[in-house]
PDB file of C-alpha atoms in Angstrom:
ATOM      1  CA  MET S 163     -93.143 166.584-201.127  1.00  0.00           C
ATOM      2  CA  ASN S 164     -89.567 167.462-201.505  1.00  0.00           C
ATOM      3  CA  ILE S 165     -87.793 169.930-203.992  1.00  0.00           C
ATOM      4  CA  GLN S 166     -86.404 168.114-206.904  1.00  0.00           C
ATOM      5  CA  PRO S 167     -82.946 169.409-208.209  1.00  0.00           C
ATOM      6  CA  ILE S 168     -83.067 171.253-211.240  1.00  0.00           C
ATOM      7  CA  THR S 169     -80.466 170.104-213.986  1.00  0.00           C
ATOM      8  CA  SER S 170     -78.511 172.601-215.754  1.00  0.00           C
ATOM      9  CA  TYR S 171     -77.541 172.986-219.334  1.00  0.00           C
ATOM     10  CA  ASN S 172     -74.177 172.235-218.535  1.00  0.00           C
ATOM     11  CA  ASP S 173     -75.021 169.242-216.383  1.00  0.00           C
ATOM     12  CA  LEU S 174     -76.788 167.701-219.702  1.00  0.00           C
ATOM     13  CA  THR S 175     -73.979 168.481-222.038  1.00  0.00           C
ATOM     14  CA  MET S 176     -70.904 167.574-220.008  1.00  0.00           C
ATOM     15  CA  GLY S 177     -72.610 164.450-218.427  1.00  0.00           C
ATOM     16  CA  ARG S 178     -72.058 165.736-214.637  1.00  0.00           C
ATOM     17  CA  ALA S 179     -74.326 164.615-211.988  1.00  0.00           C
ATOM     18  CA  PRO S 180     -77.488 166.742-210.891  1.00  0.00           C
ATOM     19  CA  LYS S 181     -76.762 169.202-208.057  1.00  0.00           C
ATOM     20  CA  LYS S 182     -78.339 167.904-204.991  1.00  0.00           C
ATOM     21  CA  PRO S 183     -80.130 170.415-202.746  1.00  0.00           C
ATOM     22  CA  ASN S 184     -78.343 171.366-200.104  1.00  0.00           C
ATOM     23  CA  PRO S 185     -80.204 171.151-196.464  1.00  0.00           C
ATOM     24  CA  ASN S 186     -78.204 173.425-194.811  1.00  0.00           C
ATOM     25  CA  SER S 187     -78.430 176.096-197.651  1.00  0.00           C
ATOM     26  CA  PHE S 188     -80.801 179.035-196.522  1.00  0.00           C
ATOM     27  CA  ILE S 189     -82.403 179.494-199.915  1.00  0.00           C
ATOM     28  CA  ASP S 190     -82.998 175.925-200.213  1.00  0.00           C
ATOM     29  CA  ARG S 191     -84.610 175.465-196.770  1.00  0.00           C
ATOM     30  CA  ILE S 192     -87.021 178.671-197.808  1.00  0.00           C
ATOM     31  CA  LYS S 193     -87.912 176.605-200.726  1.00  0.00           C
ATOM     32  CA  GLN S 194     -88.779 173.719-198.806  1.00  0.00           C
ATOM     33  CA  LYS S 195     -91.233 175.223-196.468  1.00  0.00           C
ATOM     34  CA  ILE S 196     -92.883 176.922-199.056  1.00  0.00           C
ATOM     35  CA  VAL S 197     -93.387 173.807-200.900  1.00  0.00           C
ATOM     36  CA  ASP S 198     -94.612 172.172-197.333  1.00  0.00           C
ATOM     37  CA  ALA S 199     -97.311 175.102-196.344  1.00  0.00           C
ATOM     38  CA  ALA S 200     -98.866 174.686-200.103  1.00  0.00           C
ATOM     39  CA  PRO S 201    -101.981 172.619-199.737  1.00  0.00           C
ATOM     40  CA  SER S 202    -101.982 169.377-201.531  1.00  0.00           C
ATOM     41  CA  THR S 203    -105.100 169.122-203.678  1.00  0.00           C
ATOM     42  CA  THR S 204    -106.537 167.672-206.648  1.00  0.00           C
ATOM     43  CA  PHE S 205    -109.593 168.470-208.733  1.00  0.00           C
ATOM     44  CA  LYS S 206    -112.428 165.801-208.958  1.00  0.00           C
ATOM     45  CA  ASP S 207    -113.518 166.155-212.603  1.00  0.00           C
ATOM     46  CA  GLY S 208    -116.299 163.762-213.984  1.00  0.00           C
ATOM     47  CA  GLU S 209    -115.958 162.682-217.210  1.00  0.00           C
ATOM     48  CA  ASN S 210    -118.263 164.995-218.598  1.00  0.00           C
ATOM     49  CA  ALA S 211    -115.972 168.034-217.349  1.00  0.00           C
ATOM     50  CA  LEU S 212    -113.045 166.306-218.860  1.00  0.00           C
ATOM     51  CA  LYS S 213    -114.700 165.814-222.318  1.00  0.00           C
ATOM     52  CA  ASN S 214    -115.680 169.440-222.222  1.00  0.00           C
ATOM     53  CA  TRP S 215    -111.917 170.444-221.452  1.00  0.00           C
ATOM     54  CA  ILE S 216    -110.891 168.572-224.428  1.00  0.00           C
ATOM     55  CA  ARG S 217    -113.337 169.865-226.613  1.00  0.00           C
ATOM     56  CA  PHE S 218    -112.775 173.507-225.504  1.00  0.00           C
ATOM     57  CA  ASP S 219    -108.860 173.067-225.957  1.00  0.00           C
ATOM     58  CA  GLU S 220    -109.562 171.601-229.404  1.00  0.00           C
ATOM     59  CA  ARG S 221    -111.574 174.864-230.301  1.00  0.00           C
ATOM     60  CA  MET S 222    -109.414 177.405-229.038  1.00  0.00           C
ATOM     61  CA  SER S 223    -106.216 175.768-230.639  1.00  0.00           C
ATOM     62  CA  LYS S 224    -107.798 176.570-233.962  1.00  0.00           C
ATOM     63  CA  PRO S 225    -106.430 179.465-235.935  1.00  0.00           C
ATOM     64  CA  ALA S 226    -109.898 181.150-236.414  1.00  0.00           C
ATOM     65  CA  GLU S 227    -110.971 181.024-232.604  1.00  0.00           C
ATOM     66  CA  ASN S 228    -107.587 181.753-231.503  1.00  0.00           C
ATOM     67  CA  ARG S 229    -107.674 185.064-233.509  1.00  0.00           C
ATOM     68  CA  GLY S 230    -111.446 185.535-232.266  1.00  0.00           C
ATOM     69  CA  VAL S 231    -109.858 185.410-228.378  1.00  0.00           C
ATOM     70  CA  MET S 232    -107.077 187.798-229.435  1.00  0.00           C
ATOM     71  CA  GLY S 233    -109.765 190.147-231.070  1.00  0.00           C
ATOM     72  CA  ALA S 234    -112.053 190.106-227.912  1.00  0.00           C
ATOM     73  CA  THR S 235    -109.141 190.853-225.413  1.00  0.00           C
ATOM     74  CA  ALA S 236    -107.951 193.678-227.763  1.00  0.00           C
ATOM     75  CA  ILE S 237    -111.688 195.572-227.813  1.00  0.00           C
ATOM     76  CA  ILE S 238    -111.426 195.357-224.071  1.00  0.00           C
ATOM     77  CA  LEU S 239    -107.939 196.892-223.530  1.00  0.00           C
ATOM     78  CA  GLN S 240    -107.079 198.852-226.502  1.00  0.00           C
ATOM     79  CA  PRO S 241    -110.076 201.548-226.760  1.00  0.00           C
ATOM     80  CA  SER S 242    -109.443 202.219-222.831  1.00  0.00           C
ATOM     81  CA  ILE S 243    -105.632 202.912-223.548  1.00  0.00           C
ATOM     82  CA  ASP S 244    -106.552 205.442-225.874  1.00  0.00           C
ATOM     83  CA  ALA S 245    -109.180 207.083-223.885  1.00  0.00           C
ATOM     84  CA  SER S 246    -106.698 207.479-221.016  1.00  0.00           C
ATOM     85  CA  ASN S 247    -104.274 209.337-223.471  1.00  0.00           C
ATOM     86  CA  LYS S 248    -104.155 212.914-221.793  1.00  0.00           C
ATOM     87  CA  ARG S 249    -101.530 214.186-224.286  1.00  0.00           C
ATOM     88  CA  VAL S 250    -104.361 215.144-226.971  1.00  0.00           C
ATOM     89  CA  ASP S 251    -107.135 217.089-227.266  1.00  0.00           C
ATOM     90  CA  ASP S 252    -110.685 215.513-226.679  1.00  0.00           C
ATOM     91  CA  GLU S 253    -111.446 215.297-230.645  1.00  0.00           C
ATOM     92  CA  THR S 254    -107.959 213.490-231.609  1.00  0.00           C
ATOM     93  CA  ARG S 255    -108.652 211.183-228.429  1.00  0.00           C
ATOM     94  CA  HIS S 256    -112.259 210.334-229.690  1.00  0.00           C
ATOM     95  CA  ILE S 257    -111.342 209.768-233.386  1.00  0.00           C
ATOM     96  CA  SER S 258    -108.384 207.724-231.996  1.00  0.00           C
ATOM     97  CA  ILE S 259    -110.939 205.447-229.937  1.00  0.00           C
ATOM     98  CA  CYS S 260    -113.145 204.990-233.207  1.00  0.00           C
ATOM     99  CA  ARG S 261    -110.141 204.170-235.487  1.00  0.00           C
ATOM    100  CA  THR S 262    -108.953 201.782-232.748  1.00  0.00           C
ATOM    101  CA  ILE S 263    -112.400 200.007-232.537  1.00  0.00           C
ATOM    102  CA  ALA S 264    -112.627 200.059-236.406  1.00  0.00           C
ATOM    103  CA  LYS S 265    -109.334 198.404-236.692  1.00  0.00           C
ATOM    104  CA  ILE S 266    -109.753 195.703-234.233  1.00  0.00           C
ATOM    105  CA  ILE S 267    -113.437 194.572-235.592  1.00  0.00           C
ATOM    106  CA  ALA S 268    -112.270 194.692-239.074  1.00  0.00           C
ATOM    107  CA  GLY S 269    -108.860 192.723-238.687  1.00  0.00           C
ATOM    108  CA  THR S 270    -110.655 190.363-236.413  1.00  0.00           C
ATOM    109  CA  GLY S 271    -113.588 189.636-238.710  1.00  0.00           C
ATOM    110  CA  VAL S 272    -111.342 189.200-241.875  1.00  0.00           C
ATOM    111  CA  GLY S 273    -108.676 187.416-239.890  1.00  0.00           C
ATOM    112  CA  MET S 274    -111.382 184.694-238.373  1.00  0.00           C
ATOM    113  CA  LEU S 275    -112.823 184.407-241.824  1.00  0.00           C
ATOM    114  CA  VAL S 276    -109.322 183.817-243.772  1.00  0.00           C
ATOM    115  CA  ARG S 277    -108.175 181.546-241.145  1.00  0.00           C
ATOM    116  CA  GLY S 278    -111.578 179.548-240.578  1.00  0.00           C
ATOM    117  CA  SER S 279    -111.492 179.035-244.153  1.00  0.00           C
ATOM    118  CA  ALA S 280    -108.078 178.028-244.683  1.00  0.00           C
ATOM    119  CA  TYR S 281    -108.185 175.566-241.795  1.00  0.00           C
ATOM    120  CA  LYS S 282    -111.544 173.984-243.527  1.00  0.00           C
ATOM    121  CA  ALA S 283    -109.524 173.537-247.073  1.00  0.00           C
ATOM    122  CA  VAL S 284    -106.696 172.227-244.999  1.00  0.00           C
ATOM    123  CA  GLU S 285    -108.610 169.836-243.030  1.00  0.00           C
ATOM    124  CA  LYS S 286    -110.391 168.613-246.510  1.00  0.00           C
ATOM    125  CA  MET S 287    -106.673 168.211-248.328  1.00  0.00           C
ATOM    126  CA  THR S 288    -105.196 166.215-245.162  1.00  0.00           C
ATOM    127  CA  ASN S 289    -107.970 163.498-244.953  1.00  0.00           C
ATOM    128  CA  PRO S 290    -106.173 160.146-244.707  1.00  0.00           C
ATOM    129  CA  GLU S 291    -109.484 158.096-244.823  1.00  0.00           C
ATOM    130  CA  CYS S 292    -110.956 159.632-247.898  1.00  0.00           C
ATOM    131  CA  ASN S 293    -110.193 158.752-251.412  1.00  0.00           C
ATOM    132  CA  GLU S 294    -111.520 161.881-253.283  1.00  0.00           C
ATOM    133  CA  LYS S 295    -108.807 163.702-255.570  1.00  0.00           C
ATOM    134  CA  TYR S 296    -107.601 166.259-253.301  1.00  0.00           C
ATOM    135  CA  SER S 297    -107.928 164.414-249.870  1.00  0.00           C
ATOM    136  CA  LYS S 298    -104.508 163.975-249.483  1.00  0.00           C
ATOM    137  CA  MET S 299    -102.827 166.626-251.427  1.00  0.00           C
ATOM    138  CA  LEU S 300    -101.571 168.355-248.455  1.00  0.00           C
ATOM    139  CA  LEU S 301    -100.160 165.158-246.578  1.00  0.00           C
ATOM    140  CA  PRO S 302     -96.534 164.576-246.764  1.00  0.00           C
ATOM    141  CA  LYS S 303     -96.031 160.961-247.840  1.00  0.00           C
ATOM    142  CA  LYS S 304     -93.073 160.556-245.610  1.00  0.00           C
ATOM    143  CA  TYR S 305     -95.066 161.115-242.504  1.00  0.00           C
ATOM    144  CA  LEU S 306     -98.645 159.818-243.955  1.00  0.00           C
ATOM    145  CA  GLU S 307     -98.664 157.040-241.625  1.00  0.00           C
ATOM    146  CA  GLU S 308     -97.331 158.634-238.600  1.00  0.00           C
ATOM    147  CA  LEU S 309    -100.094 161.391-238.969  1.00  0.00           C
ATOM    148  CA  SER S 310    -102.980 158.934-239.721  1.00  0.00           C
ATOM    149  CA  LYS S 311    -101.973 157.243-236.472  1.00  0.00           C
ATOM    150  CA  ASN S 312    -101.600 160.239-234.283  1.00  0.00           C
ATOM    151  CA  PRO S 313    -104.696 162.342-234.206  1.00  0.00           C
ATOM    152  CA  LYS S 314    -102.923 164.938-231.823  1.00  0.00           C
ATOM    153  CA  LEU S 315    -100.215 165.545-234.282  1.00  0.00           C
ATOM    154  CA  MET S 316    -102.540 165.722-237.094  1.00  0.00           C
ATOM    155  CA  LYS S 317    -104.551 168.362-235.265  1.00  0.00           C
ATOM    156  CA  ASN S 318    -101.281 170.399-234.631  1.00  0.00           C
ATOM    157  CA  TYR S 319    -100.243 169.937-238.287  1.00  0.00           C
ATOM    158  CA  ARG S 320    -103.689 171.481-239.854  1.00  0.00           C
ATOM    159  CA  SER S 321    -103.215 174.254-237.232  1.00  0.00           C
ATOM    160  CA  ALA S 322     -99.607 175.135-238.126  1.00  0.00           C
ATOM    161  CA  LEU S 323    -100.297 174.726-241.907  1.00  0.00           C
ATOM    162  CA  SER S 324    -103.683 176.554-242.123  1.00  0.00           C
ATOM    163  CA  THR S 325    -102.061 179.304-240.141  1.00  0.00           C
ATOM    164  CA  GLY S 326     -99.258 179.722-242.714  1.00  0.00           C
ATOM    165  CA  ILE S 327    -101.464 179.502-245.599  1.00  0.00           C
ATOM    166  CA  ALA S 328    -103.946 182.515-244.044  1.00  0.00           C
ATOM    167  CA  ILE S 329    -100.519 184.633-243.225  1.00  0.00           C
ATOM    168  CA  ALA S 330     -99.802 184.382-246.714  1.00  0.00           C
ATOM    169  CA  ALA S 331    -103.589 185.325-247.988  1.00  0.00           C
ATOM    170  CA  MET S 332    -103.644 188.211-245.273  1.00  0.00           C
ATOM    171  CA  CYS S 333    -100.617 189.989-247.202  1.00  0.00           C
ATOM    172  CA  VAL S 334    -103.340 190.659-249.626  1.00  0.00           C
ATOM    173  CA  THR S 335    -106.603 190.671-247.589  1.00  0.00           C
ATOM    174  CA  ASN S 336    -104.745 193.566-245.317  1.00  0.00           C
ATOM    175  CA  PHE S 337    -104.856 195.747-248.318  1.00  0.00           C
ATOM    176  CA  VAL S 338    -107.920 194.565-250.020  1.00  0.00           C
ATOM    177  CA  ALA S 339    -110.252 194.117-247.194  1.00  0.00           C
ATOM    178  CA  ASP S 340    -108.785 195.372-243.931  1.00  0.00           C
ATOM    179  CA  ALA S 341    -108.049 198.937-244.664  1.00  0.00           C
ATOM    180  CA  PRO S 342    -110.712 199.766-246.411  1.00  0.00           C
ATOM    181  CA  LEU S 343    -113.085 198.350-243.814  1.00  0.00           C
ATOM    182  CA  THR S 344    -111.072 200.009-241.440  1.00  0.00           C
ATOM    183  CA  VAL S 345    -111.648 203.126-242.953  1.00  0.00           C
ATOM    184  CA  PHE S 346    -115.422 202.732-243.636  1.00  0.00           C
ATOM    185  CA  LEU S 347    -115.947 201.771-239.927  1.00  0.00           C
ATOM    186  CA  THR S 348    -114.109 204.643-238.580  1.00  0.00           C
ATOM    187  CA  ASN S 349    -115.800 207.297-240.339  1.00  0.00           C
ATOM    188  CA  HIS S 350    -118.975 205.580-239.566  1.00  0.00           C
ATOM    189  CA  LEU S 351    -118.418 205.355-235.971  1.00  0.00           C
ATOM    190  CA  THR S 352    -116.610 208.981-235.805  1.00  0.00           C
ATOM    191  CA  LYS S 353    -119.878 210.364-237.210  1.00  0.00           C
ATOM    192  CA  ALA S 354    -122.178 208.474-235.217  1.00  0.00           C
ATOM    193  CA  THR S 355    -120.505 209.449-231.940  1.00  0.00           C
ATOM    194  CA  MET S 356    -119.947 212.911-232.662  1.00  0.00           C
ATOM    195  CA  LEU S 357    -124.089 213.451-233.519  1.00  0.00           C
ATOM    196  CA  LYS S 358    -124.635 211.917-230.396  1.00  0.00           C
ATOM    197  CA  ASN S 359    -122.321 213.751-228.487  1.00  0.00           C
ATOM    198  CA  THR S 360    -123.592 216.947-230.033  1.00  0.00           C
ATOM    199  CA  LYS S 361    -127.195 215.995-229.388  1.00  0.00           C
ATOM    200  CA  GLU S 362    -126.476 215.482-225.965  1.00  0.00           C
ATOM    201  CA  ALA S 363    -124.820 218.695-225.238  1.00  0.00           C
ATOM    202  CA  ALA S 364    -127.502 220.374-227.102  1.00  0.00           C
ATOM    203  CA  ASP S 365    -129.790 218.855-224.677  1.00  0.00           C
ATOM    204  CA  GLU S 366    -127.966 220.094-221.672  1.00  0.00           C
ATOM    205  CA  LYS S 367    -127.929 223.535-222.978  1.00  0.00           C
ATOM    206  CA  ARG S 368    -131.517 223.394-223.157  1.00  0.00           C
ATOM    207  CA  ALA S 369    -131.991 221.935-219.736  1.00  0.00           C
TER     208      ALA S 369
END
């Protein structure tokens, strides 16, 4: 396999021919050796495996599931970052960890609920095959036929529209739901862990 030339932006706009790789160039020779050394491999996936990958892609591209993945990643990484902060005392670090965990749980839970509800509502109002009153309410007439014939485009349209609606809704839920829930969970986690630490310290003294 040979390295294909990369056409620059200037080549596209000015109509010039793409630059060919120079076999005498040291950089091009290094690139070609790396490509030649790379093994040529293909993955053998059966029909069921391919369907599973497609199903996984469809699920992860939905706003609610996407927010869940972000929340799961945050709950793994962010508390450990707070725990490694040595510039504050133990009590401040402990409260910071509890607040971070509470914020992630509240934000992820409310975010998934709002995004999932928005997607379901959009899905019901963008159904070209249904003749109910609001089934085509959010479908633009100009692109109705194109969206009806292209499931991939329809899925992307629903995801983008529901995400926009969810963001608008979360401008309200951030104050109405997220903030109070974060405060409640922070206080609960702090109190529970403080009691546990106090009990452990007392047990160590007795021992």
